[in-house]
PDB file of C-alpha atoms in Angstrom:
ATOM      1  CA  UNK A 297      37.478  22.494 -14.052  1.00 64.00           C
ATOM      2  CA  UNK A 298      36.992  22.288 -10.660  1.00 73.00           C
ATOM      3  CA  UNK A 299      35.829  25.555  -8.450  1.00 79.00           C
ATOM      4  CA  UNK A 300      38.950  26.234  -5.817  1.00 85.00           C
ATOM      5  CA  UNK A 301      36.341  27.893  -3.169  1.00 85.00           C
ATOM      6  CA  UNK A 302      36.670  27.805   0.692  1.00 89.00           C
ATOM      7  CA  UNK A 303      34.697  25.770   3.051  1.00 89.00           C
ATOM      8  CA  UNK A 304      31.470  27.062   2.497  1.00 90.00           C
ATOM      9  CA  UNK A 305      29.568  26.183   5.632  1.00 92.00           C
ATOM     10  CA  UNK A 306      32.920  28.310   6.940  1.00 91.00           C
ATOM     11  CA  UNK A 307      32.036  30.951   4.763  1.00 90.00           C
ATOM     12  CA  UNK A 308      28.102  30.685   6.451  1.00 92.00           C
ATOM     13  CA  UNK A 309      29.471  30.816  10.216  1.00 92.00           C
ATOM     14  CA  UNK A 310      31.821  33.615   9.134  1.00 91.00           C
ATOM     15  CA  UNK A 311      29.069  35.725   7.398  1.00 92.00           C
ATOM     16  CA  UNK A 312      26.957  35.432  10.741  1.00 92.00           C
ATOM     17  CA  UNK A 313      29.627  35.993  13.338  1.00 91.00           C
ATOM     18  CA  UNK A 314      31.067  39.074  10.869  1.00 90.00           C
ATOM     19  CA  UNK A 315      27.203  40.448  12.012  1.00 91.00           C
ATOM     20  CA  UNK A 316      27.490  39.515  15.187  1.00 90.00           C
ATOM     21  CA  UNK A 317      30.722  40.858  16.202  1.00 88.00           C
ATOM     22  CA  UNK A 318      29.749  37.700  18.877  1.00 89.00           C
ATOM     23  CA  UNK A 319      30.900  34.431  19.084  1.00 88.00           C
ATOM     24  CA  UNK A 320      28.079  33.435  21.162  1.00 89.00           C
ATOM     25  CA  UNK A 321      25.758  34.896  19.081  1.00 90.00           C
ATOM     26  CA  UNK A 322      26.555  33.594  16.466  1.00 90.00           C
ATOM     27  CA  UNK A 323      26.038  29.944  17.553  1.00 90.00           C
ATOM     28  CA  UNK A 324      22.587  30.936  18.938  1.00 91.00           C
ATOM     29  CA  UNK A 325      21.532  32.099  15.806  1.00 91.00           C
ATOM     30  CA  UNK A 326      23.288  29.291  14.053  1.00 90.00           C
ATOM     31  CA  UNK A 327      22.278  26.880  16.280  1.00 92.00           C
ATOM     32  CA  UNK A 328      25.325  24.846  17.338  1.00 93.00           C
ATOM     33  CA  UNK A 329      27.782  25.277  20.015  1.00 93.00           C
ATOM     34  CA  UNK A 330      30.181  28.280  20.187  1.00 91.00           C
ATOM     35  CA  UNK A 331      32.447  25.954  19.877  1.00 92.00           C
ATOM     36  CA  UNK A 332      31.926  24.677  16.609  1.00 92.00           C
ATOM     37  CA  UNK A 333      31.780  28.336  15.862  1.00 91.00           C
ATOM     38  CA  UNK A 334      35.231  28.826  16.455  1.00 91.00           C
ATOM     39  CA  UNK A 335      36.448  25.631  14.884  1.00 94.00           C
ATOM     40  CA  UNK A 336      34.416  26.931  11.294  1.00 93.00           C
ATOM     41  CA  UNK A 337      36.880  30.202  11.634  1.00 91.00           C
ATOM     42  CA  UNK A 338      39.865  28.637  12.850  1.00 93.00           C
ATOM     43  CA  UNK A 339      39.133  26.359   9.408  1.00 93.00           C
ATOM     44  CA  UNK A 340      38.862  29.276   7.117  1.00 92.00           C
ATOM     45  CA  UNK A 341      41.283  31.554   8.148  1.00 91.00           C
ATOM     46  CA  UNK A 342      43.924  28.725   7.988  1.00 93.00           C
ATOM     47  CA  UNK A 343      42.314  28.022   4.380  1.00 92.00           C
ATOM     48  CA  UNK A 344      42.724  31.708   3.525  1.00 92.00           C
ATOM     49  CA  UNK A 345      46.302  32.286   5.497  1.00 92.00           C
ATOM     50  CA  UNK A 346      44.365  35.210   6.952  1.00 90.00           C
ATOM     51  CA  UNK A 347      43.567  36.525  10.416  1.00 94.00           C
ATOM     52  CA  UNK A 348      39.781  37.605   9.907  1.00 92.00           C
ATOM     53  CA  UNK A 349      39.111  38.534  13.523  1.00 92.00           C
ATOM     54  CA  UNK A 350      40.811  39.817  16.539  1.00 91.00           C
ATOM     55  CA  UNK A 351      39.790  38.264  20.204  1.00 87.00           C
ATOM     56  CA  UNK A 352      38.803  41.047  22.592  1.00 84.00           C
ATOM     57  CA  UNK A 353      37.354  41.188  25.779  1.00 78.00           C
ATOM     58  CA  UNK A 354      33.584  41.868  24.854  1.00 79.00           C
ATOM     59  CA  UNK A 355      33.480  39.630  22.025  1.00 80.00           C
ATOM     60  CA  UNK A 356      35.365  39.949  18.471  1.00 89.00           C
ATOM     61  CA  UNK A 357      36.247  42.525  15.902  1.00 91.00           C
ATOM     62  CA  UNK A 358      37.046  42.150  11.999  1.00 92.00           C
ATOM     63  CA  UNK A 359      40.653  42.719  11.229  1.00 93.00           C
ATOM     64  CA  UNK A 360      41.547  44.974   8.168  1.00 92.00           C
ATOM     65  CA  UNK A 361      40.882  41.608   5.853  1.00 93.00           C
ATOM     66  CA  UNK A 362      37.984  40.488   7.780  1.00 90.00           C
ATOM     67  CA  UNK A 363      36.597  43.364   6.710  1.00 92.00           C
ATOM     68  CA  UNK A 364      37.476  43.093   2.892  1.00 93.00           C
ATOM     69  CA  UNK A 365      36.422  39.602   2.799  1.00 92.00           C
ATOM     70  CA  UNK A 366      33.131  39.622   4.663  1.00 92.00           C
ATOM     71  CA  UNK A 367      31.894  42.147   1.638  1.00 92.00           C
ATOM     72  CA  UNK A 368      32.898  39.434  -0.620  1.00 91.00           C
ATOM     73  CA  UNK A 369      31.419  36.695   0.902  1.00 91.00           C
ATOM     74  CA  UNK A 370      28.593  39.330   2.144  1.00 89.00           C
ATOM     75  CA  UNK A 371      27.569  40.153  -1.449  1.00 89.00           C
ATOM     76  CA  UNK A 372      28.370  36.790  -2.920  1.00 88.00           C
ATOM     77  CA  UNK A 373      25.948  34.900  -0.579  1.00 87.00           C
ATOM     78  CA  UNK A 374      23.100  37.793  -1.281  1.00 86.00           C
ATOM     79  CA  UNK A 375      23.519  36.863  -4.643  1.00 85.00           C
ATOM     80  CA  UNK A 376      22.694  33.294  -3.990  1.00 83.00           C
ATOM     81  CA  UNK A 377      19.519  34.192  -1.788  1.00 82.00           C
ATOM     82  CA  UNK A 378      18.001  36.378  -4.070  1.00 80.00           C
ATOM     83  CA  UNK A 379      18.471  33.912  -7.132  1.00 75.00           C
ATOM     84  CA  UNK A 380      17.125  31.303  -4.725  1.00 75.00           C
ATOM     85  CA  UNK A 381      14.453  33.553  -4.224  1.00 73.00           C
ATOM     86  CA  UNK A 382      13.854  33.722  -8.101  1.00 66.00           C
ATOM     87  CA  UNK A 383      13.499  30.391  -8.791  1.00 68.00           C
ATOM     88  CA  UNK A 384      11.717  29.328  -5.760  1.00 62.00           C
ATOM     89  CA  UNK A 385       8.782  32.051  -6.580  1.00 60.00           C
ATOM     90  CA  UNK A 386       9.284  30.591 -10.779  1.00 59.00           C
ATOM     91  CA  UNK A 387       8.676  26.901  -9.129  1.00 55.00           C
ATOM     92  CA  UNK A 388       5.870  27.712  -6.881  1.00 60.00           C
ATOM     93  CA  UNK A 389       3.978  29.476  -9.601  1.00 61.00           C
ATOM     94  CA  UNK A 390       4.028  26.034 -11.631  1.00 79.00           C
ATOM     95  CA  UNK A 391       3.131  24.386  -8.382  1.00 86.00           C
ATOM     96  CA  UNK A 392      -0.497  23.222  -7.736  1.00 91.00           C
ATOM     97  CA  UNK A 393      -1.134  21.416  -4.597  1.00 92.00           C
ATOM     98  CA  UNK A 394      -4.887  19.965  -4.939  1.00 94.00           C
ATOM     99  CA  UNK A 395      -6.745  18.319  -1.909  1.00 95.00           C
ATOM    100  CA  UNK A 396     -10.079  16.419  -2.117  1.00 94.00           C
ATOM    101  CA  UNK A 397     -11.621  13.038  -1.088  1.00 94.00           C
ATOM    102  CA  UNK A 398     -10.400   9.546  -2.586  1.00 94.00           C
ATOM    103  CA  UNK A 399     -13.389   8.713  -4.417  1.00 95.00           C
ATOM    104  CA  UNK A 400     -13.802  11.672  -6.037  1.00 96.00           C
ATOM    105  CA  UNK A 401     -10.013  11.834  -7.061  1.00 96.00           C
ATOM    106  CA  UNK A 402     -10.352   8.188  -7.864  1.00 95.00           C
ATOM    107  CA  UNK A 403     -13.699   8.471 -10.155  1.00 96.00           C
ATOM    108  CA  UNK A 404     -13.751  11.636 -11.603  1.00 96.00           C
ATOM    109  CA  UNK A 405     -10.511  13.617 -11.677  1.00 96.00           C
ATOM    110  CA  UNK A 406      -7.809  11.343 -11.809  1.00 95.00           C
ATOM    111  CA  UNK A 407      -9.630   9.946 -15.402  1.00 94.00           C
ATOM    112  CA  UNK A 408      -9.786  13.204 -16.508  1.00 94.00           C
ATOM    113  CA  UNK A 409      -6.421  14.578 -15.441  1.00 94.00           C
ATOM    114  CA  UNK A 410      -4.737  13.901 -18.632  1.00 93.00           C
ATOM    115  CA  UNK A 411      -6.961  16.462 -20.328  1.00 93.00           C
ATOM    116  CA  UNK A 412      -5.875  18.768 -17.794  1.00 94.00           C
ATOM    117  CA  UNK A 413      -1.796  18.263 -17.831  1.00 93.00           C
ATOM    118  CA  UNK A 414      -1.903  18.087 -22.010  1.00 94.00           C
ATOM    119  CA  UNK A 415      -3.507  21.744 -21.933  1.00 93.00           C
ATOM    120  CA  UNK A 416      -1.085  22.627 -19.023  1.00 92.00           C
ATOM    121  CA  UNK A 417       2.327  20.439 -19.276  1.00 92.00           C
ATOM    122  CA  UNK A 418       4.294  23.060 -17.143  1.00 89.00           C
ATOM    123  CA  UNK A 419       1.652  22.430 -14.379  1.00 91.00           C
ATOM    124  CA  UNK A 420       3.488  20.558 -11.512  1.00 90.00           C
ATOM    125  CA  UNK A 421       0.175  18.904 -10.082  1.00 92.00           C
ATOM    126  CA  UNK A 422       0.390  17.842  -6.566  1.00 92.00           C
ATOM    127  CA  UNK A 423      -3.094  15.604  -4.883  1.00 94.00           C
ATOM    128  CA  UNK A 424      -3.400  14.346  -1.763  1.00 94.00           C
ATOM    129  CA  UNK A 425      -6.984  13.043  -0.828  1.00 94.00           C
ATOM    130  CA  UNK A 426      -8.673  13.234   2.466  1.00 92.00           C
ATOM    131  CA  UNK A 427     -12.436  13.037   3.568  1.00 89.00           C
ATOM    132  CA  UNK A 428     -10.783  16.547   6.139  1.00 88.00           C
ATOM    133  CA  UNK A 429     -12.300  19.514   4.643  1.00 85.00           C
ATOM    134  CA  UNK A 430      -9.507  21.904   3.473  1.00 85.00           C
ATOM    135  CA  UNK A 431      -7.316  24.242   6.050  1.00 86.00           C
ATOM    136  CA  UNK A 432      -5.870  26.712   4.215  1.00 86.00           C
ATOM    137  CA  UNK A 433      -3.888  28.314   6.910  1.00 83.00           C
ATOM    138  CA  UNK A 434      -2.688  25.012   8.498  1.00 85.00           C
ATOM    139  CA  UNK A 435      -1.696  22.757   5.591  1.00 88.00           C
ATOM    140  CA  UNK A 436       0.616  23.335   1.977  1.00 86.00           C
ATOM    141  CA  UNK A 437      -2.535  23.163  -0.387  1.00 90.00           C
ATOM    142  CA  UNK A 438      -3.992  25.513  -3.351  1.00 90.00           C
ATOM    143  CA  UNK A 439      -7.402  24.684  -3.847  1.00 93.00           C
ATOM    144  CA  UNK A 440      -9.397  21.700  -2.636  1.00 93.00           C
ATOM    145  CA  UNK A 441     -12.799  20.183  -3.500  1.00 94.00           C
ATOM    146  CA  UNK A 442     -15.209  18.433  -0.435  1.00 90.00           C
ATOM    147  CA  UNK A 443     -18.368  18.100  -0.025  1.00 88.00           C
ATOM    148  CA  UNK A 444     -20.751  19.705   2.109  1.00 80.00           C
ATOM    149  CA  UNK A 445     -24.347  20.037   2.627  1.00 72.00           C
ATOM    150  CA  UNK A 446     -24.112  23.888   1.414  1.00 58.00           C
ATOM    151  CA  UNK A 447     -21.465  26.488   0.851  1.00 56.00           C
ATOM    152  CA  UNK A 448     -19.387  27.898   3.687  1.00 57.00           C
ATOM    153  CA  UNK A 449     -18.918  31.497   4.662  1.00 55.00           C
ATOM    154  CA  UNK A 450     -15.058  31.354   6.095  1.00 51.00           C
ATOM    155  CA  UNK A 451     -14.422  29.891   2.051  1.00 62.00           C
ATOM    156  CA  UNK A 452     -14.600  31.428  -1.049  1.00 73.00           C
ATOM    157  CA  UNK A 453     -15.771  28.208  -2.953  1.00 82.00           C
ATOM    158  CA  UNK A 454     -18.351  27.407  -5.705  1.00 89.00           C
ATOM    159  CA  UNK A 455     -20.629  24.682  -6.243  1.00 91.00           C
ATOM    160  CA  UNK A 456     -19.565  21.805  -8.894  1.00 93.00           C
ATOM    161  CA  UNK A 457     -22.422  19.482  -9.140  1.00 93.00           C
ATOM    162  CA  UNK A 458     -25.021  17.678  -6.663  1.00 93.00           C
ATOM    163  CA  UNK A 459     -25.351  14.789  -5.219  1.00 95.00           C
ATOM    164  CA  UNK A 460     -27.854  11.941  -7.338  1.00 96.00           C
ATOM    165  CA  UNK A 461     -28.180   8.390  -5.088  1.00 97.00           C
ATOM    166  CA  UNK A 462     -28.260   5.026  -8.047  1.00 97.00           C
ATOM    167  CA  UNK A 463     -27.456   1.655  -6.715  1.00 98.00           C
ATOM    168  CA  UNK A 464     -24.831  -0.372  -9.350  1.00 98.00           C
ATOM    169  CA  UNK A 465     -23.821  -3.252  -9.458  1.00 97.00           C
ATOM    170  CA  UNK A 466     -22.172  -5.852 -12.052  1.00 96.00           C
ATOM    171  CA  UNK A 467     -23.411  -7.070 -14.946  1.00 95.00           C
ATOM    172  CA  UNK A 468     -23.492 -11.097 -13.874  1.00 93.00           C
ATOM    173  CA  UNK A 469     -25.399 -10.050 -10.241  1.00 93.00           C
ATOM    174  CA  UNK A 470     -28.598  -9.346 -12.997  1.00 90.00           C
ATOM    175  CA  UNK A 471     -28.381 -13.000 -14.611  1.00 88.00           C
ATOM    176  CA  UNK A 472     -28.051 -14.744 -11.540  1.00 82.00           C
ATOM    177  CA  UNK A 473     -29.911 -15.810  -8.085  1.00 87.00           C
ATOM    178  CA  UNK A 474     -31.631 -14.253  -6.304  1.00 90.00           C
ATOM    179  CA  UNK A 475     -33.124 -12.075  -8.771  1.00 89.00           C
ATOM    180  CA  UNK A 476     -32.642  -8.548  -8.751  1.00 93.00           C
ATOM    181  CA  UNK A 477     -35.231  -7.183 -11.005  1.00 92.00           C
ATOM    182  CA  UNK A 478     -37.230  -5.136  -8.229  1.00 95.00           C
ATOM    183  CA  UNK A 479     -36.207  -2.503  -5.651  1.00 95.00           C
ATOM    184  CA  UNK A 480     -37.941  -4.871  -3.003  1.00 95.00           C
ATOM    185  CA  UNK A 481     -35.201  -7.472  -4.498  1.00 95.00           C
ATOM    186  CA  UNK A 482     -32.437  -5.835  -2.711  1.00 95.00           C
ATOM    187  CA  UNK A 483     -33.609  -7.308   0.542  1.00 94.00           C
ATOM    188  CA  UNK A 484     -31.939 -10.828  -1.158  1.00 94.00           C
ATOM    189  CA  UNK A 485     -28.510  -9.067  -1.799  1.00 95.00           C
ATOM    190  CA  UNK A 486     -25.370  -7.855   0.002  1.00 95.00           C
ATOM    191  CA  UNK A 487     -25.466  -4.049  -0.236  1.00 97.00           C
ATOM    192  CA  UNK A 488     -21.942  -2.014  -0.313  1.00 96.00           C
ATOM    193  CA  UNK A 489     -21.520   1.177   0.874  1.00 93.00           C
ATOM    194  CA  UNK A 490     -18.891   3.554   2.008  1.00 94.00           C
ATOM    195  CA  UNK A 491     -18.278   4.545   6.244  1.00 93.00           C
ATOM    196  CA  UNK A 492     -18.025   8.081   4.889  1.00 91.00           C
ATOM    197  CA  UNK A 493     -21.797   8.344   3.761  1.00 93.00           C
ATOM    198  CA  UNK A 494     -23.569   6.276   6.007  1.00 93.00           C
ATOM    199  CA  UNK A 495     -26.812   7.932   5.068  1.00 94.00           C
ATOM    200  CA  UNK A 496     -26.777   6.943   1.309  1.00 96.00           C
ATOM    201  CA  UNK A 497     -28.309   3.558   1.287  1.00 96.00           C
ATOM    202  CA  UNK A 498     -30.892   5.000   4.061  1.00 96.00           C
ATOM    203  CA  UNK A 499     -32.172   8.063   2.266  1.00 96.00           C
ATOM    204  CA  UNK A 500     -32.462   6.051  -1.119  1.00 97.00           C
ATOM    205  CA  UNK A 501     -34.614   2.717   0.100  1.00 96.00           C
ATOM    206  CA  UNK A 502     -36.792   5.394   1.613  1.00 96.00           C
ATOM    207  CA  UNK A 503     -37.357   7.122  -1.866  1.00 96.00           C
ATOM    208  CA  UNK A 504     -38.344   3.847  -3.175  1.00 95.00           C
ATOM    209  CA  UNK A 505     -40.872   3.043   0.026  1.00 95.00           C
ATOM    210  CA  UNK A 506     -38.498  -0.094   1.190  1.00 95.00           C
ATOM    211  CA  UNK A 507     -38.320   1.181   4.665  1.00 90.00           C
ATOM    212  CA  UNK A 508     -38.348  -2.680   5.630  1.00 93.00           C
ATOM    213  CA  UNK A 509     -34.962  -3.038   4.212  1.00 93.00           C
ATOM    214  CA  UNK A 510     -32.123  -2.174   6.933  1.00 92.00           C
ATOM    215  CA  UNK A 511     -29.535  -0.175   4.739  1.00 89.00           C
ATOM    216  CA  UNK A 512     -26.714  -0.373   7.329  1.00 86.00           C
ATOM    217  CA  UNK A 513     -26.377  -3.834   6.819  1.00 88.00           C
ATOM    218  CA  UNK A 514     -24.033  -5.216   4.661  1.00 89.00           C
ATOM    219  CA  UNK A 515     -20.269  -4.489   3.598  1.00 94.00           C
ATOM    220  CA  UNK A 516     -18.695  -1.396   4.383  1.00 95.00           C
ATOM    221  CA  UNK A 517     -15.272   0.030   3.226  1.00 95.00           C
ATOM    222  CA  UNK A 518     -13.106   3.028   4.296  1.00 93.00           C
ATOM    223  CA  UNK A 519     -14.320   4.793   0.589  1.00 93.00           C
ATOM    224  CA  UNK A 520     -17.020   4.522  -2.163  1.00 95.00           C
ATOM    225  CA  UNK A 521     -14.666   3.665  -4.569  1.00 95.00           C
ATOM    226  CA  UNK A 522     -13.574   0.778  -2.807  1.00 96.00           C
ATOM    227  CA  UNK A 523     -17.448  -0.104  -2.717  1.00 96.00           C
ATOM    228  CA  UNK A 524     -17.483   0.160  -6.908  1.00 97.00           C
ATOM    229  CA  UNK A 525     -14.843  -1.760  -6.750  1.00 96.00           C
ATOM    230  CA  UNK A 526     -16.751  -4.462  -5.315  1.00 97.00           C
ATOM    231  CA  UNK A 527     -19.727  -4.169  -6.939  1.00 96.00           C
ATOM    232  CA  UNK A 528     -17.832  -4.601 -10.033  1.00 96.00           C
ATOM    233  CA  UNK A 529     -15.731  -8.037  -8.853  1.00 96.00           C
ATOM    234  CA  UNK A 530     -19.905  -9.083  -8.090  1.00 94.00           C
ATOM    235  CA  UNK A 531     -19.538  -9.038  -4.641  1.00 95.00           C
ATOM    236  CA  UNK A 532     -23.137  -6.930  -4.006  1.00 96.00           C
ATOM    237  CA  UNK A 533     -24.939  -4.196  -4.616  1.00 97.00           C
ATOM    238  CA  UNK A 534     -23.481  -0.861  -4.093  1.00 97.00           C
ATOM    239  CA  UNK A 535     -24.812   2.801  -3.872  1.00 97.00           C
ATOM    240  CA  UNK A 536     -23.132   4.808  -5.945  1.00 96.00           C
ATOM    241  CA  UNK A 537     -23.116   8.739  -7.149  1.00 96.00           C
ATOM    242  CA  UNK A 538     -23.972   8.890 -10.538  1.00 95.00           C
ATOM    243  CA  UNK A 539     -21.045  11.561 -11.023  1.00 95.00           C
ATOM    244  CA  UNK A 540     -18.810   8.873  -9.775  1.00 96.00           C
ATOM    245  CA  UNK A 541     -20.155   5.553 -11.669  1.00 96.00           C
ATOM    246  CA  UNK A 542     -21.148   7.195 -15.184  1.00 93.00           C
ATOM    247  CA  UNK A 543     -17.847   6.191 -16.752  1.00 93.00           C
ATOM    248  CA  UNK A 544     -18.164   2.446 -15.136  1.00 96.00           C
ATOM    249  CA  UNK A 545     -22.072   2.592 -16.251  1.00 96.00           C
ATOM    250  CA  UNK A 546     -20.882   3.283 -19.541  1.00 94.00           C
ATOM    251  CA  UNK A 547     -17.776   0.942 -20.059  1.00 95.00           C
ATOM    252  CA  UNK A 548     -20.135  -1.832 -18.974  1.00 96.00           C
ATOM    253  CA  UNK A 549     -18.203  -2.512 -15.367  1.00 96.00           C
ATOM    254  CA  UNK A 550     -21.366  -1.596 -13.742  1.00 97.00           C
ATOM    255  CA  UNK A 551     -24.753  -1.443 -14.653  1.00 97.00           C
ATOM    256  CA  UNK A 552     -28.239   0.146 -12.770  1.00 96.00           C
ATOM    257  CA  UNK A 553     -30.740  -2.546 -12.108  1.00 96.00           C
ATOM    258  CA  UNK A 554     -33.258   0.466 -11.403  1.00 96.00           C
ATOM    259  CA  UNK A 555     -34.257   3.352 -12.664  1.00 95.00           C
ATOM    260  CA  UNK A 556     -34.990   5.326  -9.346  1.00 96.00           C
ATOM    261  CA  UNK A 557     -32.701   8.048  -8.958  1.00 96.00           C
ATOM    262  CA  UNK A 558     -32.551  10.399  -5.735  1.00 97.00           C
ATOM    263  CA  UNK A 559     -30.909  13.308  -5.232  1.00 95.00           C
ATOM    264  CA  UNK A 560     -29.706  14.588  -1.488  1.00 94.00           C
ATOM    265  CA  UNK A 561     -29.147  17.862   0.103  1.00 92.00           C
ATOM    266  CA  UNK A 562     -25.052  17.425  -0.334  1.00 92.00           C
ATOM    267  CA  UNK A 563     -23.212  19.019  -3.218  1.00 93.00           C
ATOM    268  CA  UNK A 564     -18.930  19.048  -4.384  1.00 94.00           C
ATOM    269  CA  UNK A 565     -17.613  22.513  -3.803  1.00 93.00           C
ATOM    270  CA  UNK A 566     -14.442  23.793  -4.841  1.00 93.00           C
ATOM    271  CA  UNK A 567     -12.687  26.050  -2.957  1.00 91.00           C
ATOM    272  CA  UNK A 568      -9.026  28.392  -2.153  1.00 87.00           C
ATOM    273  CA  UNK A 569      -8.290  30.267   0.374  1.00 81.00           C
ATOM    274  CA  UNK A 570     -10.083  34.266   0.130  1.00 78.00           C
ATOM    275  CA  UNK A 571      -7.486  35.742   2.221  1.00 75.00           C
ATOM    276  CA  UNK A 572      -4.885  36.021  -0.927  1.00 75.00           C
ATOM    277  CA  UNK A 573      -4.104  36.372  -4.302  1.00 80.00           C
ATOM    278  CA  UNK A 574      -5.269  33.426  -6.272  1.00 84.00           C
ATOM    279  CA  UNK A 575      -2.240  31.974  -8.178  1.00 85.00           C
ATOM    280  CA  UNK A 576      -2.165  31.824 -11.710  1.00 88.00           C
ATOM    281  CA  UNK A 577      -2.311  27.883 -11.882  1.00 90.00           C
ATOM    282  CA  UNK A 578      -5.572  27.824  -9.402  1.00 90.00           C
ATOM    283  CA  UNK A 579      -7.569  30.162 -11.936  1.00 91.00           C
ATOM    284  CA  UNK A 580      -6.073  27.440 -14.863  1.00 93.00           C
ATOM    285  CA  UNK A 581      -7.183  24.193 -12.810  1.00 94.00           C
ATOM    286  CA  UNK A 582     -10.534  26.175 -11.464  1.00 94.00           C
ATOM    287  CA  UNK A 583     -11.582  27.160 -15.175  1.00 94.00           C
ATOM    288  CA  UNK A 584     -10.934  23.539 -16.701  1.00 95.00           C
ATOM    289  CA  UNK A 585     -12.741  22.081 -13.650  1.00 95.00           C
ATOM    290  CA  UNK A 586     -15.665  24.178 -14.377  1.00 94.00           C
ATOM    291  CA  UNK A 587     -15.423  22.997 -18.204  1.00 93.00           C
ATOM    292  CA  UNK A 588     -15.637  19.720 -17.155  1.00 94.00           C
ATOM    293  CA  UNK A 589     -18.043  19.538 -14.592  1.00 92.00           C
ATOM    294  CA  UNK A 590     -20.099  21.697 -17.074  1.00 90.00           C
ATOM    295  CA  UNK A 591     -20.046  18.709 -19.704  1.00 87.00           C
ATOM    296  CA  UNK A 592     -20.785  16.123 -17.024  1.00 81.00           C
ATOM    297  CA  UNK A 593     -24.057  18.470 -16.312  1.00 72.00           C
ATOM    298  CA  UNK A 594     -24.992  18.822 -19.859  1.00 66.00           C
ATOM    299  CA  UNK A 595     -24.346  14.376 -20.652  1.00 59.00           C
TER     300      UNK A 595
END
C-alpha cells in the first residue's frame, strides 16, 4: 500500500524556512532562489489545506499549525538523519579503500586477494593504483602501499619486503637466436623495462660488470607489468622484481636465464594515516598482508 505523504522536498524547504523565520534565508542556505522557496510552501500548504506561515514585514512567522507541524516534520526528518547516520558509519566500517602502484596490484595482490575476501567476505574492498605516493588528507583512501627508498617520518608505515633486480624472459627467447646463455648475451636482445624504474636495468648490468651494455635502450612501457607481459609474448628481455615474477617463474610464463640476483636500496611500505584511529578493516587487511608477505620471505 502506497505511503499518502506530502511533497517531501516541500517538507525540506519548510523544515529550513520554519528555522529561519526567513524566506531569504532560507534559499541561501538551500541554495535556490527565494522564489522557488515560496513556490515549495505555497505547494504544501495547498497539499495540507493549511496556512503554515503568516507574511510580515521582517520576514515570516509560523501560524498555530505551522507550529504543530514543523515538530512533526522536525522530529520525523531527525529520525531519518540519525538512521542515515547509522548505516553510513555500519557501511564505512566494511569499507576499505586500498591505494598502491599497478604492478604491484597486478603481480602480487590482486592473485592473492581471494585469500583475503574468503577470510573477510563482509570486506567491501576498494583499489585504485597509482605510482602517487598516498595523501591521506587529500584523497578517500585507508591504507596504501608505495615504494620508497626508506620509511617516511610524516607516515606511520612498515616495511613489506625489498627490492631483488632478475631479468625474465620467456621460455622460447632461451632456444632460439641469438643465444642468451651469458649476461654479456643481453647486448644481442631487446631489453623491457618500465618508465617508472628507469634505474633497474642500469644498477643490475653494473652488478654483473656489463657496463658496455646501454640499459636505457630498448622498449619501455608506462608499468613493469606491462614489461612481463612482454617478456612473456617473447618480445625481449625484461627486468623484473623477483616479488613480482615468482608466480610467472613458477607457472613456467617466464623463466631466469641467469642466476645473478641484485638487490637495491628501495623497499614496499605499507602505510595509513597516524593522525586517527585505525579502522577495524585496516588492522584486518594490514595483519593478512603481513602473513603474506611473511610467506613470500620465508619461499
Amino acid at each position: 500500500m502506497l505511503r499518502r505523504l506530502p511533497p517531501l522536498n516541500a517538507l525540506r524547504v519548510f523544515d529550513v524556512a520554519a528555522r529561519c523565520d526567513s524566506l531569504t534565508q532560507a534559499a541561501q542556505e538551500l541554495c535556490i532562489s527565494q522564489g522557488a522557496v515560496s513556490r515549495h510552501v505555497q505547494l504544501l500548504e495547498e497539499w495540507l489545506g493549511l496556512k503554515l506561515f503568516v507574511r510580515q514585514r521582517h520576514g515570516i512567522a509560523l501560524t498555530a499549525d505551522g507550529i504543530a507541524f514543523r515538530r512533526i516534520v522536525g522530529d520525523s526528518l531527525g529520525q531519518i538523519e540519525q538512521g542515515t547516520r547509522q548505516l553510513q558509519r555500519r557501511t564505512d566500517a566494511r569499507r576499505l579503500r586500498i591505494k598502491l602502484p599497478p604492478t604491484f596490484a597486478i603481480k602480487w595482490l590482486v592473485p592473492r586477494l581471494a585469500h583475503f575476501h574468503a577470510r573477510h567476505p563482509e570486506l567491501d574492498v576498494q583499489i585504485t593504483t597509482s605510482h602517487q605516493h598516498a595523501d591521506f588528507n587529500r584523497e578517500d583512501i585507508d591504507i596504501s602501499i608505495q615504494a620508497r627508498p626508506h620509511t617516511s617520518d610524516a607516515l606511520d608505515e612498515e616495511e613489506l619486503f625489498g627490492e631483488v633486480l632478475v631479468p625474465v624472459c620467456a621460455p622460447t627467447l632461451l632456444q632460439g637466436d641469438p643465444s642468451l646463455r651469458l649476461p654479456a648475451d643481453l647486448a644481442n636482445h631487446v631489453l623491457l623495462c618500465s618508465l617508472n624504474r628507469p634505474n633497474d636495468w642500469p644498477a643490475w648490468l653494473q652488478a654483473a660488470g656489463l657496463t658496455q651494455i646501454d640499459g636505457n635502450q630498448g622498449l619501455k612501457f608506462e608499468n613493469a607489468a606491462l614489461a612481463y607481459q612482454a617478456a612473456a609474448n617473447g618480445l625481449g628481455v625484461t627486468i623484473g622484481l623477483e616479488a613480482f615474477v615468482e608466480q610467472d617463474l613458477a607457472a613456467g610464463l617466464l623463466v631466469a636465464p641467469f642466476t645473478l640476483r641484485v638487490r637495491t636500496d628501495g623497499a614496499y611500505f605499507m602505510a595509513h594515516a597516524s593522525d586517527r584511529p585505525v579502522p577495524e578493516a585496516v588492522r584486518l587487511f594490514q595483519a593478512w598482508v603481513r602473513e603474506e608477505a611473511a610467506a613470500m620471505r620465508r619461499v
